[in-house]
């Protein structure tokens, strides 16, 4: 085997087992690729006979790659306009950074309070604060529908947090640009206040009130 | 703030100009996002600080595109059209910049606006401008009168003048977005505002300079493939502008790129830890291809 092909294989070096079982286009022997420049030096030698999946088109080794941001862009997106969705996301981050940098620049010299300037960190923290722990599931028993409190999967919690943030931004005044409203919501959620955190707490209260129906849960 | 080489070059030329001759024209050109407008702004700032009178068109391309229901039959020129809103907007910014000159300079003849209103001889030019602001119907004619007066009085050498235009190819374009009720699209040659600006661009005045850029951004139904002056101005516009000094604005050099990144970092604008390393800088360099606007877009959200 030539050295260039060997190097290509090194890039797609395996890390974990396959997660998707049904409808996968790869047999279970195939492993996930890893896109890391350091693997050239650290993870050699390796078993060349291991079959590796093709890397997804959007996966890069750069610092701009963030799966959570890509997921959020996909949820903002309407009618396949991904360019517009990514533009809105970039503008939102710019807004957040502008506001935080302004706080630093206008603060009196000397005692500078701890201000988080990195918009990516603020975004992650805001999503984490907006995630609900419990949800409600409709169950029909004896002709009546009961709302049964249930723990949620991680993907569902993430989706709800993102959906609530976008809905809260859309419910604000229509004249203000969307990215400004979304930046407002993200900043509020980062400080554990605002409409989204209230909605999360309301859902938790509802779950607490429906505790009596918990025995309907069969899953 | 970094003032780049093309701006310094033009400022140096302006300093060494013999102002007894007719005004020299400069045409700034370059690729999209390479900093043509910033260069023009630096030159305007230099001249403003030196106490010059500044005649500035923010975007000539935009005049063909914006306020597209804003046209009336011309008062003074038959078969042509005036633009009241665009003209009053332009007069406002002109007044804001040059109020002290307009108070000093006097009209050289009597101007009759309609049956009742007129401006006498030896009145300050500010009263002409006020006529345009109070009667928007006369606003376009007021611009013509102001530019004509400035052209005549430049020979008295009381003031120095900079005529700065962004996207000058808009004045020599063919079509506009203005559509009359029957479906007739008004061409650029039938707009009096553009005519006045074009006439002033001929440069038969002294004691000043003309600095312009060519740009296909915001241009309406014009070719958008190449950035050179001849391609954008066309044969007619090129002949009108000739002779001029072309000034090319290139992408960042290595040193400029470094200094721009340092400027961003000093303003806390690059927050990602990895972007602040050497590898991150290289990544930004390759991805933006040293283009200032692309770099700004990349850096805006990390």
Coordinates of C-alpha atoms in Angstrom, one line a residue:
Chain A
X1 CA 0.0 0.0 0.0
X2 CA 1.3 3.4 -1.0
X3 CA 2.2 5.9 1.8
X4 CA -0.3 8.6 0.5
X5 CA -3.2 6.1 0.8
X6 CA -2.0 5.1 4.2
X7 CA -2.1 8.7 5.3
X8 CA -5.6 9.0 4.0
X9 CA -6.6 6.1 6.1
X10 CA -5.0 7.5 9.2
X11 CA -7.3 10.6 9.0
X12 CA -10.4 8.4 9.1
X13 CA -9.1 6.4 12.1
X14 CA -11.8 4.8 14.2
X15 CA -13.0 6.0 17.6
X16 CA -16.2 4.2 18.5
X17 CA -18.7 1.6 17.4
X18 CA -21.5 2.3 14.9
X19 CA -24.6 3.9 16.5
X20 CA -27.2 3.6 13.8
X21 CA -28.3 -0.1 13.3
X22 CA -31.3 0.0 11.0
X23 CA -31.2 1.5 7.5
X24 CA -27.4 2.1 7.7
X25 CA -25.7 2.0 4.4
X26 CA -22.6 0.5 6.0
X27 CA -22.2 -3.0 7.5
X28 CA -21.6 -3.0 11.3
X29 CA -17.9 -3.7 10.8
X30 CA -17.4 -0.1 9.6
X31 CA -16.2 2.4 12.1
X32 CA -16.7 6.2 12.5
X33 CA -14.1 8.5 11.0
X34 CA -12.1 10.9 13.1
X35 CA -11.1 14.2 11.5
X36 CA -8.0 15.3 13.5
X37 CA -4.7 16.6 12.3
X38 CA -2.9 15.4 15.4
X39 CA -3.9 11.7 14.6
X40 CA -1.1 11.7 12.1
X41 CA 1.5 11.8 14.9
X42 CA -0.3 10.3 18.0
X43 CA -2.4 7.4 16.8
X44 CA 0.1 5.6 14.6
X45 CA 0.5 2.6 14.0
X46 CA -3.1 1.3 13.4
X47 CA -4.8 -1.6 11.8
X48 CA -5.1 -0.8 8.1
X49 CA -7.6 -3.6 7.5
X50 CA -10.3 -1.8 9.6
X51 CA -13.0 -0.5 7.2
X52 CA -13.9 3.2 7.9
X53 CA -17.0 5.2 6.9
X54 CA -16.7 8.2 4.6
X55 CA -16.5 11.5 6.5
X56 CA -19.6 13.7 6.3
X57 CA -19.4 16.7 3.9
X58 CA -19.8 19.3 6.7
X59 CA -17.2 17.8 9.0
X60 CA -14.1 19.9 9.2
X61 CA -11.0 19.9 11.4
X62 CA -11.3 23.7 11.9
X63 CA -12.3 25.6 15.1
X64 CA -15.4 26.9 13.3
X65 CA -16.9 23.4 13.4
X66 CA -19.5 23.0 16.2
X67 CA -22.2 20.2 16.0
X68 CA -24.6 22.1 18.3
X69 CA -24.5 25.3 16.1
X70 CA -25.1 23.2 13.0
X71 CA -28.1 21.6 14.6
X72 CA -29.4 25.0 15.6
X73 CA -29.0 26.3 12.0
X74 CA -31.0 23.3 10.8
X75 CA -33.8 24.2 13.2
X76 CA -33.9 27.9 12.2
X77 CA -33.9 26.9 8.6
X78 CA -37.1 27.2 6.5
X79 CA -37.7 26.0 2.9
X80 CA -34.1 24.8 2.6
X81 CA -32.7 28.3 2.8
X82 CA -29.6 27.2 4.7
X83 CA -27.5 30.2 3.6
X84 CA -30.0 32.6 5.2
X85 CA -30.1 30.4 8.4
X86 CA -26.3 30.4 8.7
X87 CA -26.3 34.2 8.1
X88 CA -28.8 34.7 10.9
X89 CA -26.7 32.6 13.2
X90 CA -23.5 34.5 12.4
X91 CA -25.3 37.8 12.9
X92 CA -26.7 36.6 16.3
X93 CA -23.2 35.7 17.5
X94 CA -21.9 39.1 16.3
X95 CA -24.7 40.8 18.3
X96 CA -23.9 38.9 21.4
X97 CA -20.2 39.7 21.1
X98 CA -21.0 43.4 20.4
X99 CA -23.0 43.7 23.5
X100 CA -20.5 42.0 25.8
X101 CA -17.5 43.9 24.3
X102 CA -19.4 47.1 24.8
X103 CA -19.8 46.2 28.5
X104 CA -16.1 45.7 28.9
X105 CA -15.3 49.0 27.0
X106 CA -17.7 51.1 29.0
X107 CA -16.9 49.7 32.4
X108 CA -15.0 52.0 34.8
X109 CA -11.3 51.3 34.8
X110 CA -9.9 49.3 37.7
X111 CA -12.5 46.9 39.0
X112 CA -13.6 45.0 35.8
X113 CA -16.3 42.4 36.6
X114 CA -16.1 38.9 35.1
X115 CA -17.7 39.2 31.7
X116 CA -17.9 36.2 29.3
X117 CA -17.0 37.5 25.8
X118 CA -17.0 34.3 23.8
X119 CA -20.4 34.0 22.0
X120 CA -19.9 30.3 21.5
X121 CA -19.6 29.7 25.2
X122 CA -22.7 31.9 25.9
X123 CA -24.7 29.9 23.3
X124 CA -23.8 26.6 24.9
X125 CA -24.6 27.8 28.4
X126 CA -27.9 29.2 27.2
X127 CA -28.9 26.0 25.5
X128 CA -27.9 24.1 28.7
X129 CA -30.1 26.4 30.8
X130 CA -33.1 26.0 28.6
X131 CA -33.2 22.2 28.5
X132 CA -36.2 20.7 30.4
X133 CA -35.6 17.7 32.6
X134 CA -39.1 16.2 32.3
X135 CA -41.9 16.3 29.7
X136 CA -45.5 15.4 29.3
X137 CA -46.8 12.5 27.2
X138 CA -50.5 12.0 26.3
X139 CA -51.9 8.6 27.3
X140 CA -55.6 7.5 26.7
X141 CA -57.2 5.5 29.5
X142 CA -61.0 4.8 29.7
X143 CA -61.9 7.4 27.1
X144 CA -59.9 10.2 28.8
X145 CA -56.6 11.6 27.9
X146 CA -54.0 12.0 30.7
X147 CA -50.8 14.0 30.6
X148 CA -48.2 11.7 32.0
X149 CA -44.9 13.1 33.3
X150 CA -41.9 11.4 31.7
X151 CA -38.2 11.7 31.5
X152 CA -37.0 12.9 28.1
X153 CA -34.2 11.7 25.8
X154 CA -31.2 13.9 25.4
X155 CA -32.0 14.7 21.8
X156 CA -35.6 15.7 22.7
X157 CA -34.4 18.0 25.5
X158 CA -32.0 19.7 23.1
X159 CA -34.6 20.0 20.5
X160 CA -37.1 21.6 22.9
X161 CA -34.6 24.1 24.2
X162 CA -33.8 25.2 20.6
X163 CA -37.4 25.3 19.5
X164 CA -38.4 27.4 22.5
X165 CA -35.6 29.9 22.0
X166 CA -36.6 30.4 18.3
X167 CA -40.3 30.7 19.2
X168 CA -39.6 33.2 21.9
X169 CA -37.6 35.3 19.5
X170 CA -40.3 35.1 16.9
X171 CA -43.0 36.2 19.4
X172 CA -41.4 39.5 19.9
X173 CA -42.0 42.7 17.9
X174 CA -41.8 42.1 14.1
X175 CA -40.0 45.3 13.3
X176 CA -36.8 44.3 15.1
X177 CA -34.5 42.0 13.1
X178 CA -34.6 38.3 14.0
X179 CA -31.0 38.1 15.0
X180 CA -31.3 40.9 17.6
X181 CA -34.3 39.2 19.2
X182 CA -32.6 35.8 19.2
X183 CA -29.5 37.4 20.8
X184 CA -31.8 38.9 23.5
X185 CA -33.3 35.5 24.2
X186 CA -29.9 33.8 24.3
X187 CA -28.5 36.4 26.7
X188 CA -31.6 36.0 28.9
X189 CA -31.2 32.2 29.0
X190 CA -27.5 32.6 29.7
X191 CA -28.4 34.5 32.9
X192 CA -31.1 32.0 33.8
X193 CA -33.9 34.5 33.2
X194 CA -36.4 35.3 30.5
X195 CA -39.3 33.7 28.6
X196 CA -37.6 30.4 27.8
X197 CA -36.4 29.6 31.3
X198 CA -39.9 30.5 32.6
X199 CA -41.5 28.1 30.1
X200 CA -39.1 25.4 31.2
X201 CA -40.1 26.0 34.9
X202 CA -43.8 26.0 34.0
X203 CA -43.4 22.6 32.3
X204 CA -41.6 21.3 35.4
X205 CA -44.5 22.6 37.6
X206 CA -47.1 20.9 35.4
X207 CA -45.1 17.6 35.6
X208 CA -45.1 18.0 39.4
X209 CA -48.9 18.6 39.4
X210 CA -49.6 15.5 37.2
X211 CA -47.5 13.3 39.5
X212 CA -50.7 11.2 40.2
X213 CA -50.8 10.0 36.6
X214 CA -47.2 8.7 36.7
X215 CA -48.4 5.1 37.1
X216 CA -49.9 5.3 33.5
X217 CA -46.4 5.3 32.2
X218 CA -45.7 1.8 30.7
X219 CA -42.6 2.6 28.6
Chain B
X1 CA -6.7 52.3 12.6
X2 CA -4.7 51.3 9.5
X3 CA -4.5 53.7 6.5
X4 CA -3.4 51.6 3.6
X5 CA -1.0 52.3 0.7
X6 CA -3.5 53.4 -2.0
X7 CA -5.0 56.0 0.3
X8 CA -1.6 57.3 1.2
X9 CA -0.6 57.4 -2.4
X10 CA -3.6 59.5 -3.4
X11 CA -3.2 61.8 -0.4
X12 CA 0.5 62.3 -1.4
X13 CA -0.5 63.2 -4.9
X14 CA -3.1 65.7 -3.6
X15 CA -0.5 67.3 -1.5
X16 CA 1.9 67.8 -4.4
X17 CA -0.8 69.0 -6.9
X18 CA -0.5 72.3 -8.7
X19 CA -4.0 73.8 -7.9
X20 CA -3.8 76.4 -10.6
X21 CA -4.5 73.7 -13.2
X22 CA -7.8 72.0 -13.7
X23 CA -8.9 69.4 -11.2
X24 CA -7.2 66.0 -11.5
X25 CA -9.3 62.9 -11.6
X26 CA -8.5 59.7 -9.7
X27 CA -10.3 56.4 -10.2
X28 CA -9.9 53.8 -7.4
X29 CA -10.7 50.3 -8.5
X30 CA -10.3 46.8 -7.1
X31 CA -11.9 43.5 -6.4
X32 CA -15.1 43.1 -4.3
X33 CA -14.4 43.8 -0.6
X34 CA -10.8 44.9 -1.2
X35 CA -11.3 48.3 0.6
X36 CA -12.1 50.8 -2.2
X37 CA -14.7 52.7 -0.1
X38 CA -12.4 52.7 3.0
X39 CA -9.7 54.3 0.8
X40 CA -12.1 56.9 -0.4
X41 CA -13.2 57.6 3.2
X42 CA -9.6 58.1 4.3
X43 CA -9.1 60.6 1.5
X44 CA -12.3 62.5 2.4
X45 CA -11.2 62.5 6.0
X46 CA -7.8 64.0 5.1
X47 CA -9.4 66.8 3.0
X48 CA -12.1 67.5 5.7
X49 CA -9.3 67.9 8.3
X50 CA -7.5 70.3 5.9
X51 CA -10.6 72.4 5.7
X52 CA -11.8 71.6 2.2
X53 CA -15.3 71.9 0.8
X54 CA -16.6 68.4 0.2
X55 CA -19.0 67.4 -2.5
X56 CA -19.7 63.7 -1.8
X57 CA -22.0 61.2 -3.5
X58 CA -22.3 58.3 -1.1
X59 CA -23.3 55.7 -3.8
X60 CA -24.0 56.7 -7.3
X61 CA -25.2 53.2 -8.1
X62 CA -27.8 53.5 -5.4
X63 CA -29.3 56.6 -7.1
X64 CA -30.5 54.4 -9.9
X65 CA -32.0 51.9 -7.5
X66 CA -33.4 53.5 -4.4
X67 CA -36.5 55.7 -4.0
X68 CA -37.9 54.2 -7.2
X69 CA -41.3 55.9 -7.0
X70 CA -39.6 59.3 -6.5
X71 CA -39.7 61.1 -9.9
X72 CA -41.6 64.0 -11.2
X73 CA -41.6 65.8 -14.6
X74 CA -38.7 68.2 -14.5
X75 CA -39.4 71.9 -13.8
X76 CA -36.6 73.3 -15.9
X77 CA -35.7 70.6 -18.5
X78 CA -38.5 69.4 -20.7
X79 CA -38.6 65.7 -21.3
X80 CA -36.5 64.9 -18.2
X81 CA -37.3 63.9 -14.6
X82 CA -36.5 65.3 -11.2
X83 CA -36.0 63.3 -8.0
X84 CA -37.3 65.3 -5.0
X85 CA -36.6 62.8 -2.2
X86 CA -33.1 61.8 -3.3
X87 CA -32.2 65.4 -3.9
X88 CA -33.4 66.7 -0.5
X89 CA -31.5 63.8 1.2
X90 CA -28.3 64.8 -0.7
X91 CA -28.8 68.5 0.1
X92 CA -29.2 67.7 3.8
X93 CA -25.8 65.9 4.1
X94 CA -24.2 68.6 1.9
X95 CA -25.5 71.3 4.2
X96 CA -24.3 69.4 7.3
X97 CA -20.8 69.2 5.9
X98 CA -20.3 72.6 4.3
X99 CA -22.4 75.1 6.2
X100 CA -19.6 77.6 6.9
X101 CA -18.7 77.8 3.1
X102 CA -22.3 78.2 2.1
X103 CA -22.7 81.2 4.4
X104 CA -19.6 82.9 3.0
X105 CA -20.2 82.3 -0.8
X106 CA -22.6 84.6 -2.6
X107 CA -24.8 84.0 -5.7
X108 CA -23.5 85.5 -8.9
X109 CA -26.9 86.0 -10.6
X110 CA -30.7 86.0 -9.8
X111 CA -32.5 82.6 -9.8
X112 CA -36.2 82.5 -10.4
X113 CA -37.8 79.3 -8.9
X114 CA -41.5 80.0 -9.8
X115 CA -43.9 83.0 -10.2
X116 CA -43.5 84.2 -6.6
X117 CA -40.2 82.8 -5.3
X118 CA -36.8 83.8 -6.4
X119 CA -33.2 84.3 -5.0
X120 CA -31.6 87.6 -5.6
X121 CA -28.0 88.3 -6.6
X122 CA -25.3 88.5 -3.8
X123 CA -27.3 86.3 -1.4
X124 CA -25.5 83.5 0.5
X125 CA -25.6 80.1 -1.2
X126 CA -27.3 78.8 2.0
X127 CA -30.5 80.6 1.0
X128 CA -30.4 78.7 -2.4
X129 CA -30.0 75.4 -0.4
X130 CA -32.9 76.3 2.0
X131 CA -35.1 76.8 -1.1
X132 CA -34.5 73.2 -2.0
X133 CA -35.2 71.9 1.5
X134 CA -38.5 73.9 1.8
X135 CA -39.7 73.3 -1.8
X136 CA -38.6 69.7 -2.7
X137 CA -40.0 70.3 -6.2
X138 CA -37.0 72.6 -6.8
X139 CA -34.5 70.4 -5.0
X140 CA -32.9 68.9 -8.1
X141 CA -32.6 72.3 -9.8
X142 CA -31.0 73.7 -6.5
X143 CA -28.3 71.0 -6.8
X144 CA -27.6 72.1 -10.4
X145 CA -27.4 75.8 -9.3
X146 CA -25.1 75.0 -6.4
X147 CA -22.7 72.9 -8.5
X148 CA -22.7 75.6 -11.2
X149 CA -21.9 78.3 -8.6
X150 CA -19.1 76.2 -7.1
X151 CA -17.6 75.6 -10.5
X152 CA -17.6 79.4 -11.4
X153 CA -16.4 80.5 -8.0
X154 CA -13.5 78.0 -7.8
X155 CA -11.6 80.4 -10.0
X156 CA -11.6 83.0 -7.2
X157 CA -9.5 80.5 -5.1
X158 CA -11.4 81.2 -1.9
X159 CA -11.8 77.6 -1.0
X160 CA -10.4 74.2 -2.0
X161 CA -12.9 71.5 -3.1
X162 CA -13.0 67.7 -3.1
X163 CA -15.5 65.9 -5.4
X164 CA -15.8 62.4 -4.1
X165 CA -18.0 59.8 -5.7
X166 CA -18.4 56.1 -4.8
X167 CA -19.4 53.8 -7.7
X168 CA -19.1 56.6 -10.3
X169 CA -20.2 54.0 -13.0
X170 CA -23.8 54.5 -11.8
X171 CA -23.8 57.9 -13.5
X172 CA -23.0 56.3 -16.8
X173 CA -25.3 53.3 -16.5
X174 CA -28.1 52.6 -19.0
X175 CA -31.2 51.5 -17.0
X176 CA -32.8 52.5 -13.7
X177 CA -35.4 50.8 -11.5
X178 CA -37.8 53.7 -12.1
X179 CA -40.9 52.5 -14.0
X180 CA -43.6 54.9 -15.2
X181 CA -47.3 53.9 -15.0
X182 CA -47.5 52.8 -18.7
X183 CA -44.4 50.5 -18.3
X184 CA -41.8 53.0 -19.6
X185 CA -38.5 52.5 -17.8
X186 CA -36.7 55.8 -17.3
X187 CA -33.1 55.7 -18.6
X188 CA -30.3 57.4 -16.7
X189 CA -29.8 60.0 -19.5
X190 CA -33.3 61.4 -18.7
X191 CA -32.6 62.1 -15.0
X192 CA -31.6 65.7 -14.2
X193 CA -29.8 64.8 -11.0
X194 CA -27.4 62.5 -12.8
X195 CA -27.0 65.1 -15.5
X196 CA -25.9 67.8 -13.0
X197 CA -23.4 65.4 -11.3
X198 CA -22.0 64.3 -14.7
X199 CA -21.5 67.9 -15.8
X200 CA -19.7 68.7 -12.6
X201 CA -17.5 65.6 -13.2
X202 CA -16.2 67.1 -16.5
X203 CA -13.8 69.0 -14.2
X204 CA -13.7 72.5 -15.8
X205 CA -12.9 74.0 -12.4
X206 CA -9.7 74.5 -10.5
X207 CA -8.3 74.5 -6.9
X208 CA -9.5 70.9 -6.1
X209 CA -9.5 67.2 -6.9
X210 CA -11.9 64.6 -8.1
X211 CA -11.6 61.2 -6.4
X212 CA -13.9 58.4 -7.5
X213 CA -14.3 54.7 -7.2
X214 CA -15.7 52.2 -9.7
X215 CA -17.8 49.4 -8.2
X216 CA -20.4 46.9 -9.4
X217 CA -22.0 46.6 -6.0
X218 CA -25.6 47.8 -6.1
X219 CA -25.5 48.4 -9.8
X220 CA -28.8 47.7 -11.7
X221 CA -28.8 45.4 -14.7
X222 CA -25.1 46.1 -15.4
X223 CA -22.4 43.5 -16.0
X224 CA -20.9 42.2 -12.8
X225 CA -18.0 40.1 -14.0
X226 CA -14.9 42.3 -13.8
X227 CA -13.7 45.3 -11.8
X228 CA -11.6 47.4 -14.1
X229 CA -12.6 51.0 -15.0
X230 CA -13.0 50.5 -18.7
X231 CA -15.3 47.5 -18.2
X232 CA -17.5 49.2 -15.6
X233 CA -17.6 52.7 -17.0
X234 CA -18.1 51.6 -20.6
X235 CA -16.9 53.5 -23.7
X236 CA -19.0 56.6 -23.0
X237 CA -18.1 56.9 -19.4
X238 CA -14.4 56.2 -20.0
X239 CA -14.3 59.0 -22.6
X240 CA -16.1 61.3 -20.2
X241 CA -13.7 60.6 -17.4
X242 CA -10.5 60.6 -19.5
X243 CA -7.8 61.6 -18.5
X244 CA -7.6 60.1 -15.0
X245 CA -5.1 58.4 -12.7
X246 CA -6.1 54.8 -11.9
X247 CA -5.4 53.6 -8.4
X248 CA -5.5 49.9 -7.8
X249 CA -6.5 48.6 -4.3
X250 CA -5.2 45.1 -3.7
X251 CA -5.9 42.6 -1.0
X252 CA -4.0 42.6 2.3
X253 CA -0.3 42.0 2.2
X254 CA 1.2 39.7 4.9
X255 CA 2.2 42.7 7.0
X256 CA -1.2 44.4 6.7
X257 CA -2.9 41.1 7.5
X258 CA -0.9 40.8 10.7
X259 CA -1.6 44.3 11.8
X260 CA -5.3 44.0 11.1
X261 CA -5.5 40.8 13.2
X262 CA -3.6 42.6 16.0
X263 CA -6.2 45.4 15.7
X264 CA -9.0 43.0 16.1
X265 CA -7.3 41.4 19.1
X266 CA -6.8 44.7 20.8
X267 CA -10.5 45.4 20.5
X268 CA -11.4 41.9 22.0
X269 CA -13.0 41.0 18.7
X270 CA -11.5 37.5 18.2
X271 CA -12.7 35.4 21.1
X272 CA -12.1 31.8 20.0
X273 CA -8.9 30.5 21.7
X274 CA -7.9 28.5 18.7
X275 CA -8.4 31.4 16.4
X276 CA -5.8 33.4 18.4
X277 CA -3.1 30.7 17.8
X278 CA -0.7 30.7 14.9
X279 CA -2.6 27.8 13.2
X280 CA -5.9 29.7 13.6
X281 CA -4.4 32.8 12.0
X282 CA -3.2 30.7 9.1
X283 CA -6.6 29.2 8.8
X284 CA -8.2 32.7 8.7
X285 CA -5.6 33.8 6.1
X286 CA -6.3 30.9 3.8
X287 CA -10.1 31.0 4.1
X288 CA -10.4 34.8 3.6
X289 CA -7.7 34.8 0.8
X290 CA -6.5 38.1 2.4
X291 CA -9.6 39.9 1.3
X292 CA -10.5 42.5 4.0
X293 CA -14.3 42.2 3.7
X294 CA -14.1 38.4 3.8
X295 CA -11.8 38.5 6.8
X296 CA -14.2 40.8 8.6
X297 CA -17.1 38.5 7.9
X298 CA -15.2 35.5 9.2
X299 CA -14.0 37.2 12.3
X300 CA -17.4 38.7 13.1
X301 CA -18.9 35.6 14.8
X302 CA -15.9 33.7 16.4

